[in-house]
CSV table of C-alpha atoms in Angstrom, one decimal:
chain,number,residue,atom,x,y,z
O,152,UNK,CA,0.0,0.0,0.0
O,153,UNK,CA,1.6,3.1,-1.4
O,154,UNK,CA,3.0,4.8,2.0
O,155,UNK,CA,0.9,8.3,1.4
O,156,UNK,CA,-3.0,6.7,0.9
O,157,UNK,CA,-1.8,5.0,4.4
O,158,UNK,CA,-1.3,8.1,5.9
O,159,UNK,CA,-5.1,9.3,4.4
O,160,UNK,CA,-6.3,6.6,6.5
O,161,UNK,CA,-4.2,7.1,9.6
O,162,UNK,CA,-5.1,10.7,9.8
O,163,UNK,CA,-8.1,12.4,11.4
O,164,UNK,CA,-10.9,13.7,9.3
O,165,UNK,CA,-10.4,17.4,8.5
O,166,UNK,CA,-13.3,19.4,9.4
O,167,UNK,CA,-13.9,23.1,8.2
O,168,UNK,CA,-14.3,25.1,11.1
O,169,UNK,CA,-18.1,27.1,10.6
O,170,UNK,CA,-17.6,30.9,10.0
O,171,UNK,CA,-20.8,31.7,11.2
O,172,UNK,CA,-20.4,34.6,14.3
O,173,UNK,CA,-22.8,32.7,17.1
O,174,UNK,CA,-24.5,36.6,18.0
O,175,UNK,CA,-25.4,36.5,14.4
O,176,UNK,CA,-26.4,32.8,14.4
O,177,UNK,CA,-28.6,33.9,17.9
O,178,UNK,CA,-30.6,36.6,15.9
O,179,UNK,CA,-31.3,34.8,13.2
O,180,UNK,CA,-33.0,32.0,15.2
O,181,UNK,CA,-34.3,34.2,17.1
O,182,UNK,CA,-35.8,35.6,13.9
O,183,UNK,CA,-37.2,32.8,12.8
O,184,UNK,CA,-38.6,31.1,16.0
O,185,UNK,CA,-40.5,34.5,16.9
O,186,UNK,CA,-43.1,33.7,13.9
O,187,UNK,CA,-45.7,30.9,14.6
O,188,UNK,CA,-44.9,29.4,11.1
O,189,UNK,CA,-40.8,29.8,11.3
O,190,UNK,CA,-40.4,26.5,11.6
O,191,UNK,CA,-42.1,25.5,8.3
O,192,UNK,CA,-40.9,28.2,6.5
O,193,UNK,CA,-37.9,28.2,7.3
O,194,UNK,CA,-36.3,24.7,8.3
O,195,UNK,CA,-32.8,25.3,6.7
O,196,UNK,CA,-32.6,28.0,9.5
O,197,UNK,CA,-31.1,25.1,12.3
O,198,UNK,CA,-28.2,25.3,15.1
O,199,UNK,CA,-26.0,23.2,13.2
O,200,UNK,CA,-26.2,24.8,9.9
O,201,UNK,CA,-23.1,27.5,9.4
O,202,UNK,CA,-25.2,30.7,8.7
O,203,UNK,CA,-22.4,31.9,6.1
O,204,UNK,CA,-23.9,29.1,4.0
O,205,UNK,CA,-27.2,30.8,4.2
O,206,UNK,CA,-26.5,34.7,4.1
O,207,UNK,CA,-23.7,36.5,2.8
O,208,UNK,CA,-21.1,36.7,5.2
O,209,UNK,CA,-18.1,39.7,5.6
O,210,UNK,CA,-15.2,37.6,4.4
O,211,UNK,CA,-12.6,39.2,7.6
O,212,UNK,CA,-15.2,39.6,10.2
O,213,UNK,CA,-17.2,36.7,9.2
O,214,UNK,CA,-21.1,38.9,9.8
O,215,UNK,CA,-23.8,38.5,8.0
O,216,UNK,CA,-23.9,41.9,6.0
O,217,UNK,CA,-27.1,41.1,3.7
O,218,UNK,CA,-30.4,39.6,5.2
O,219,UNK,CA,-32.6,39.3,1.9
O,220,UNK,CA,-36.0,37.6,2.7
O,221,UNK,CA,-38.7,38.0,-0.1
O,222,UNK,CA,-42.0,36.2,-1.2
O,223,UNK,CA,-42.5,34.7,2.1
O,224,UNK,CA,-45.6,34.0,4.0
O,225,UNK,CA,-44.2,34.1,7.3
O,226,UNK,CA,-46.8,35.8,10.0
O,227,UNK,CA,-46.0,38.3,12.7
O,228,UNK,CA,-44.3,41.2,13.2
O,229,UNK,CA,-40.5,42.0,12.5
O,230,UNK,CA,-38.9,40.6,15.3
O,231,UNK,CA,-36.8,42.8,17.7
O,232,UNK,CA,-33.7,40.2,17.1
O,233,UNK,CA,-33.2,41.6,13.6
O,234,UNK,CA,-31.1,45.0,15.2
O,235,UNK,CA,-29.5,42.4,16.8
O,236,UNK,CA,-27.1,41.4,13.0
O,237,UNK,CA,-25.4,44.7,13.6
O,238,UNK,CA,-23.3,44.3,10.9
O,239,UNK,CA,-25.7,44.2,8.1
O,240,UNK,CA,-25.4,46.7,5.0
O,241,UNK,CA,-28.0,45.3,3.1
O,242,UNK,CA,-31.5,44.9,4.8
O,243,UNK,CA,-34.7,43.9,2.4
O,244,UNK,CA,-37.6,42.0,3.7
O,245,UNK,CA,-39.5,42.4,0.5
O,246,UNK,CA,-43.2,40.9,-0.5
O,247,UNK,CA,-44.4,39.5,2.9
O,248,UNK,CA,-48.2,39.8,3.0
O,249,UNK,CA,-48.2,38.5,6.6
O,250,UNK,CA,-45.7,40.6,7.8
O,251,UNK,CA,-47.6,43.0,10.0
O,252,UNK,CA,-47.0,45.2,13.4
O,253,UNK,CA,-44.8,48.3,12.9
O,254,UNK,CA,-41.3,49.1,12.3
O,255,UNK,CA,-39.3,48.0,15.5
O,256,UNK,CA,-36.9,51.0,16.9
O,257,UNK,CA,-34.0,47.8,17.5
O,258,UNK,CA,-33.6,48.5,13.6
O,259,UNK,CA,-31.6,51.4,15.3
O,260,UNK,CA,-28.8,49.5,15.4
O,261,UNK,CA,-28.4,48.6,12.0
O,262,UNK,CA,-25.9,51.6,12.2
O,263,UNK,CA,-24.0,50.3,8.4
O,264,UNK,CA,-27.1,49.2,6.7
O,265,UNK,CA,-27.1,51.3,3.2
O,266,UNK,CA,-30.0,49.4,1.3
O,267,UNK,CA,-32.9,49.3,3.3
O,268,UNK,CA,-36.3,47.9,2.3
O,269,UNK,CA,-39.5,47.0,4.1
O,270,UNK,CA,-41.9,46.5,0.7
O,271,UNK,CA,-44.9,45.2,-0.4
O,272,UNK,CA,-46.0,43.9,2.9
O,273,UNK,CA,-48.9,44.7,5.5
O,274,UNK,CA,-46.9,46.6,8.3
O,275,UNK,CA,-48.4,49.2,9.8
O,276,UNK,CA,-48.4,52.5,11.7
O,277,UNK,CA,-46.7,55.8,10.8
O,278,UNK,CA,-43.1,55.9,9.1
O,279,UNK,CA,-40.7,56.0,12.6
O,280,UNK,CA,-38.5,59.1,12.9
O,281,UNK,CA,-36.0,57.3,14.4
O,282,UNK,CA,-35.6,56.0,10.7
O,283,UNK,CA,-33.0,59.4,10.8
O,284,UNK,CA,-30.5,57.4,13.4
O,285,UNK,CA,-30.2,54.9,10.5
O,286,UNK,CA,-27.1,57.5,9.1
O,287,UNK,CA,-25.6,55.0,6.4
O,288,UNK,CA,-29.0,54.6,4.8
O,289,UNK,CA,-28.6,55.4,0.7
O,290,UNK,CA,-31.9,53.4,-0.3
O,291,UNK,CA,-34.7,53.9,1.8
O,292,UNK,CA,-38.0,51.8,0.6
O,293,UNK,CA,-41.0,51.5,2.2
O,294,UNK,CA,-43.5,51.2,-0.5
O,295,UNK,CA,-46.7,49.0,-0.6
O,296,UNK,CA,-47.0,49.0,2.7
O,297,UNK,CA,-49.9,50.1,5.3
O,298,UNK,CA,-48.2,52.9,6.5
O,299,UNK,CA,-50.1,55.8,8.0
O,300,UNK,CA,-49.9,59.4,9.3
O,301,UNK,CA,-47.8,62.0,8.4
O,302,UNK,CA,-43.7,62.1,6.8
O,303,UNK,CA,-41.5,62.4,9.7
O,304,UNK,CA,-39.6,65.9,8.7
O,305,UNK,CA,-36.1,64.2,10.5
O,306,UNK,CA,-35.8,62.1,7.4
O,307,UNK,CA,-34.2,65.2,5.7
O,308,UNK,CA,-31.3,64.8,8.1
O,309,UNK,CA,-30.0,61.6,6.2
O,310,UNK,CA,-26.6,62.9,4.8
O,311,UNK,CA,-26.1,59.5,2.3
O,312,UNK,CA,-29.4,58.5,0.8
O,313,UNK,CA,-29.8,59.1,-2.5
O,314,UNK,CA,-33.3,57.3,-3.1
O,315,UNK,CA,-36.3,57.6,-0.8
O,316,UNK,CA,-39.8,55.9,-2.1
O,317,UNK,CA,-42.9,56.1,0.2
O,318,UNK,CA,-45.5,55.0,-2.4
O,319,UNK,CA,-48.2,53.4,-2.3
O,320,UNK,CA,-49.2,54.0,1.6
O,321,UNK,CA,-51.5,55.5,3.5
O,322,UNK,CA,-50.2,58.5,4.5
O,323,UNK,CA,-51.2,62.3,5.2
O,324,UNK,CA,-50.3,65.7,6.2
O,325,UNK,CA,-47.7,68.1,3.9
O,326,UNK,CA,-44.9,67.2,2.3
O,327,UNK,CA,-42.4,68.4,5.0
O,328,UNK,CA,-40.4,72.0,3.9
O,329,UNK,CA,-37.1,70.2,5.7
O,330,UNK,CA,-37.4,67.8,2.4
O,331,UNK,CA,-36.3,70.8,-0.3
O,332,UNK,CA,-33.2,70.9,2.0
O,333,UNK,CA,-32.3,67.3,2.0
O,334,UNK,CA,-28.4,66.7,2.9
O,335,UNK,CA,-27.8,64.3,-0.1
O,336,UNK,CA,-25.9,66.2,-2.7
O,337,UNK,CA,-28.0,64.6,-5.8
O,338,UNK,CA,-31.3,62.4,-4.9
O,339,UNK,CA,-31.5,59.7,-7.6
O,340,UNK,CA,-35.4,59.6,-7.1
O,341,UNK,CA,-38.5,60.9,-4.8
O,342,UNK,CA,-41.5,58.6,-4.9
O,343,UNK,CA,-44.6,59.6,-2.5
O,344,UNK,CA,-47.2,59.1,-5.2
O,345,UNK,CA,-50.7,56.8,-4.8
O,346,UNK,CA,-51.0,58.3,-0.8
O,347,UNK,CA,-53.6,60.8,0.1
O,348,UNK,CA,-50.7,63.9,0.8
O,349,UNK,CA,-52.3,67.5,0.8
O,350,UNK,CA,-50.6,70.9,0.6
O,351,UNK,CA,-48.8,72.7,-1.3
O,352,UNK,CA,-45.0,71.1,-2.6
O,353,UNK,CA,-42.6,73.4,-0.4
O,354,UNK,CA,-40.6,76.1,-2.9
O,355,UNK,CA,-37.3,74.7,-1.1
O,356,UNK,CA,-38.0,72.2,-4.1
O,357,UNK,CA,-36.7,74.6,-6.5
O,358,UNK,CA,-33.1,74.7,-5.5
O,359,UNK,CA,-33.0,70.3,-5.3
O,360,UNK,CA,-31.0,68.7,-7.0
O,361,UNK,CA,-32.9,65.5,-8.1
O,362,UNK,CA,-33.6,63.0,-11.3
O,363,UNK,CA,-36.9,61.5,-10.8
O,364,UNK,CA,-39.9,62.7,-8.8
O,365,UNK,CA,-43.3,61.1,-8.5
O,366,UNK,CA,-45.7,63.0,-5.8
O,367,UNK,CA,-48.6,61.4,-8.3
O,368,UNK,CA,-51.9,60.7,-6.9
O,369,UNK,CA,-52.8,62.9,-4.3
O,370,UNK,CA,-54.3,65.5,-3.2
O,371,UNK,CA,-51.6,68.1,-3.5
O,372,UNK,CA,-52.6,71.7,-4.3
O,373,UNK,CA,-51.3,74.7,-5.4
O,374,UNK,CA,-47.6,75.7,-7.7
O,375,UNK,CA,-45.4,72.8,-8.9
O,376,UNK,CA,-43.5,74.8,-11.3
O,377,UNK,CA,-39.9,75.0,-9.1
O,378,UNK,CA,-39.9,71.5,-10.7
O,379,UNK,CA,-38.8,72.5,-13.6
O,380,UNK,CA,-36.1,74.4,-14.6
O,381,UNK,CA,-33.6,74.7,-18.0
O,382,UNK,CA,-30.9,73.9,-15.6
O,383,UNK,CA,-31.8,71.4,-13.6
O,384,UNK,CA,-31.2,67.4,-14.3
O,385,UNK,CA,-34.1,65.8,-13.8
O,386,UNK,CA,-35.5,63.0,-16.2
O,387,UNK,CA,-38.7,62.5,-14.6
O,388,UNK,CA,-41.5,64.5,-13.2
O,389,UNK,CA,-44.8,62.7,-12.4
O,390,UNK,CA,-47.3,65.3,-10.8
O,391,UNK,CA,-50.7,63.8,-12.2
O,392,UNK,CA,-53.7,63.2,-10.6
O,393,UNK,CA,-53.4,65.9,-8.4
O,394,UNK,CA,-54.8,69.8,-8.1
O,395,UNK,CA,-51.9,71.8,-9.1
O,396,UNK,CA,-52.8,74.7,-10.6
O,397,UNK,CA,-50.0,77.2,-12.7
O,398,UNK,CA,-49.0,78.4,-16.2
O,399,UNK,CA,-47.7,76.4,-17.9
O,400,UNK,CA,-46.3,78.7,-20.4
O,401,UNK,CA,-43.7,80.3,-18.1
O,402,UNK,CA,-42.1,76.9,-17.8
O,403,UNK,CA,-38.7,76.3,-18.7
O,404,UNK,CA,-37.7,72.3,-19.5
O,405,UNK,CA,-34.1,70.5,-18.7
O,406,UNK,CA,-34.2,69.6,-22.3
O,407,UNK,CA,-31.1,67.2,-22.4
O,408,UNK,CA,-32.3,65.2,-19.5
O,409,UNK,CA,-35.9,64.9,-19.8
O,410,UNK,CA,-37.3,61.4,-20.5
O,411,UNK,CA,-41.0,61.0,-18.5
O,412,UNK,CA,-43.3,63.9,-18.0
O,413,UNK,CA,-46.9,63.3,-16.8
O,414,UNK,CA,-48.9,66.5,-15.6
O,415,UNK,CA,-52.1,65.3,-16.7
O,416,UNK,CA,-55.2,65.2,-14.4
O,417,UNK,CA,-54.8,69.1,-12.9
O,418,UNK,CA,-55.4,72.2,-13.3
O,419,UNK,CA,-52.6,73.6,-15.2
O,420,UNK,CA,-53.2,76.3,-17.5
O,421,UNK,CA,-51.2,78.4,-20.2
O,422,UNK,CA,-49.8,77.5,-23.6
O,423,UNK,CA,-47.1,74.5,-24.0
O,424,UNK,CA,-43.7,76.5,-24.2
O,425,UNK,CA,-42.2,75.9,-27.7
O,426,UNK,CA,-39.1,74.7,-25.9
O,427,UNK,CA,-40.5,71.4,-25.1
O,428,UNK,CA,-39.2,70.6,-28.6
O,429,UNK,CA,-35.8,70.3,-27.8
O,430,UNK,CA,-36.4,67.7,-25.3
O,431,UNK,CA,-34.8,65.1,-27.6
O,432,UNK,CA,-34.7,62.6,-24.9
O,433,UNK,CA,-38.3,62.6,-24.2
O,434,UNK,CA,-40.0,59.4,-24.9
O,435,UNK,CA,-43.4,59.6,-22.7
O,436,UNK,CA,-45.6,63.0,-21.9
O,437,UNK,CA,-49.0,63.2,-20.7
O,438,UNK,CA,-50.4,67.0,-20.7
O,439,UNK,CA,-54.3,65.7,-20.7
O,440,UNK,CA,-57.0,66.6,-18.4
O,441,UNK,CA,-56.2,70.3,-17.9
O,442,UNK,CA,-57.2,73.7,-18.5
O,443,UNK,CA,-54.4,74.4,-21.5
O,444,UNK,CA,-54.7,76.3,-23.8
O,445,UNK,CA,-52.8,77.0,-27.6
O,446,UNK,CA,-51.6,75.1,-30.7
O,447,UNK,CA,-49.4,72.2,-29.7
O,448,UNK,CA,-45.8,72.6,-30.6
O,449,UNK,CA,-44.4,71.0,-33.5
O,450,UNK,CA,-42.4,69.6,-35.1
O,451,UNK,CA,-40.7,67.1,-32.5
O,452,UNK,CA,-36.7,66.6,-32.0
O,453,UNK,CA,-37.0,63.6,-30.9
O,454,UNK,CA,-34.1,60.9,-31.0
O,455,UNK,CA,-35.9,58.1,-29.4
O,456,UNK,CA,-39.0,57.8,-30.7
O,457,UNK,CA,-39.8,58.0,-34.8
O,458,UNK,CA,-42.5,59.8,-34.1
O,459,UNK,CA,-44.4,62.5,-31.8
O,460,UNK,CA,-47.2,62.0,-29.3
O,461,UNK,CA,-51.1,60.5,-30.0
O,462,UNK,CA,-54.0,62.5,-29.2
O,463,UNK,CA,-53.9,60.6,-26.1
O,464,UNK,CA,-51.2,63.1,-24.6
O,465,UNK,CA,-53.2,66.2,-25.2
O,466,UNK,CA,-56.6,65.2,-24.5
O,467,UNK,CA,-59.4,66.7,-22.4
O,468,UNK,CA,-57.6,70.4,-22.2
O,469,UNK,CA,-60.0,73.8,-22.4
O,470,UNK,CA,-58.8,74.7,-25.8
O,471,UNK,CA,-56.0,73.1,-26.8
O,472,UNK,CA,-55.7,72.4,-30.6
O,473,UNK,CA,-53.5,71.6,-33.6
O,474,UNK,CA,-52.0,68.1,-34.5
O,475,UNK,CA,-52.9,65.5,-33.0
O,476,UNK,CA,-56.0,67.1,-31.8
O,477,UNK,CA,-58.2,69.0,-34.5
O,478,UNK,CA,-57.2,71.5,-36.2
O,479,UNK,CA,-56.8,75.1,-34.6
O,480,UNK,CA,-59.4,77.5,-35.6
C-alpha cells in the first residue's frame, strides 16, 4: 500500500471550522422562531447549519452583512432580534403579505445598513422618525405598505441617501419644507405618489437637485413649477392626478435630460412653451385633463421615438388644438 493513501487513512478527518459569528447565528434564530410558522418556513434555518452558508457573510469579520427575505408567508411582526445582525449593510424584507406590526426601533442598530427595504407587505403605523439614526442609509423603501400618518420631517437629516420611495401607503399631512433641504448632494429619485398627501409642494423644491420625482396621486394643491427648470437634471417629473394649478407657459424644460413627464389630471393652465421641442430625450408625456390652452408645438426633435405624441397626450384640455387634436381654428 503506497506509504501516502496509508497516511489518508491514519489521519483524522479534517473538518472546516463554521464561520458563522454565534451573536449572528442567535438573531437569526431568534428571527425565525418568533413567527408561529418559522419552523415551516424556514427549516434550513437550524443550530448546526453555518449561517455563512445561508447569508452573505463579511469575508474578515465573518457577519452577516445582507439579510434578503422575499416572497414569504411568514406571519408576525418583525422581530426585535433583527437590530441584533449589527453588521448588516443590506436589509430587504420584501413581498411579505403577513408581515404585519410596525417598524421595531432595534432596527436602530443597524448603524452600516445602506440598502434598506421594508416593501410590499402589510406593516403598519406611521413611518418612525427614528428611521433618521439609520445615518448610512442610501436606499430607503418602504412602498406597498400600510403605512399611516404623516412624513417624519427628520428624514431630511440623512446625509447618504440618494433614493427615498414612500409609495403606495396611507399617509397624510404636507410634504415636510425640511425635504427641499435634504443633505444628499444629488437624490437619484423621490416617490410619494398613490397616498392621500395635501398641501402645497414646499418652494425649497426649486433649488434640489434630483432626477426622478413622483408625488402622483394625491391630493396636493397649489404651484409645482420649481420643478422645472432649464438647468436642472431631472429626467422624470410625475405630478398627475393631483390639483396643481400654474402656467404652464412660463415653464422652462431641462431639455437634455428629460425622459418622462406626466402632468395630466390638474389644473394647469397656459400655452405649451415651444421649448418642449428640444427635449430630444423625451420618450413619454401626458399634458391631458387640464385647462391648456394654444396650438401644440411641433415639429418634435425627438431621437428616441420615430414619431411625436397621440392624441392621447393632449386630451381633455380647455382649448387646446393643432396636430394630434383638430385643427386650430
Amino acid at each position: 500500500m503506497p506509504m501516502l493513501f496509508l497516511l489518508l487513512l491514519l489521519s483524522p478527518m479534517v473538518v472546516t471550522a463554521e464561520r458563522c459569528h454565534p451573536d449572528d447565528k442567535t438573531a437569526i434564530l431568534q428571527f425565525k422562531n418568533s413567527f408561529s410558522n418559522g419552523r415551516e418556513l424556514l427549516p434550513m434555518w437550524t443550530s448546526d447549519r453555518d449561517c455563512c452558508d445561508i447569508f452573505d457573510c463579511d469575508e474578515t469579520t465573518n457577519r452577516i452583512i445582507d439579510f434578503s427575505l422575499t416572497y414569504s408567508n411568514l406571519a408576525g411582526p418583525i422581530p426585535e432580534s433583527i437590530g441584533d445582525l449589527t453588521y448588516l449593510k443590506t436589509l430587504r424584507l420584501h413581498k411579505m403579505p403577513s408581515l404585519v406590526g410596525q417598524i421595531p426601533r432595534a432596527i436602530t442598530k443597524l448603524k452600516h445598513v445602506t440598502f434598506f427595504d421594508i416593501s410590499w407587505t402589510n406593516v403598519s403605523g406611521h413611518v418612525p422618525s427614528f428611521l433618521s439614526e439609520l445615518q448610512s442609509v442610501m436606499i430607503l423603501d418602504l412602498s406597498f405598505n400600510n403605512l399611516s400618518g404623516p412624513i417624519p420631517s427628520s428624514l431630511a437629516t440623512l446625509p447618504n441617501m440618494i433614493g427615498l420611495d414612500l409609495s403606495r401607503n396611507r399617509l397624510t399631512g404636507s410634504i415636510p419644507e425640511s425635504f427641499g433641504h435634504l443633505v444628499s448632494p444629488a437624490l437619484q429619485g423621490l416617490s410619494l405618489s398613490h397616498n392621500m398627501l395635501s398641501g402645497e409642494i414646499p418652494t425649497s423644491f426649486g433649488n434640489m437637485i434630483i432626477y426622478r420625482i413622483d408625488v402622483s396621486r394625491n391630493n396636493l394643491s397649489g404651484d409645482a413649477s420649481m420643478l422645472f427648470g432649464s438647468s436642472k437634471n431631472t429626467t422624470t417629473i410625475d405630478i398627475s392626478r393631483n390639483s396643481f394649478t400654474f402656467d404652464l407657459s412660463r415653464v422652462t424644460f431641462m431639455v437634455d435630460t428629460l425622459v418622462t413627464l406626466d402632468i395630466s389630471h390638474n389644473k394647469i393652465y397656459g400655452q405649451i412653451p415651444s421649448q418642449i421641442l428640444e427635449a430630444y430625450m423625451l420618450q413619454s408625456l401626458n399634458v391631458s385633463y387640464n385647462k391648456l390652452c394654444g396650438m401644440i408645438p411641433s415639429p418634435w426633435k425627438l431621437k428616441y421615438r420615430s414619431e411625436g405624441f397621440d392624441n392621447s397626450s393632449f386630451l381633455h384640455n380647455k382649448c387646446l388644438c393643432g396636430s394630434p387634436l383638430a385643427r386650430c381654428k
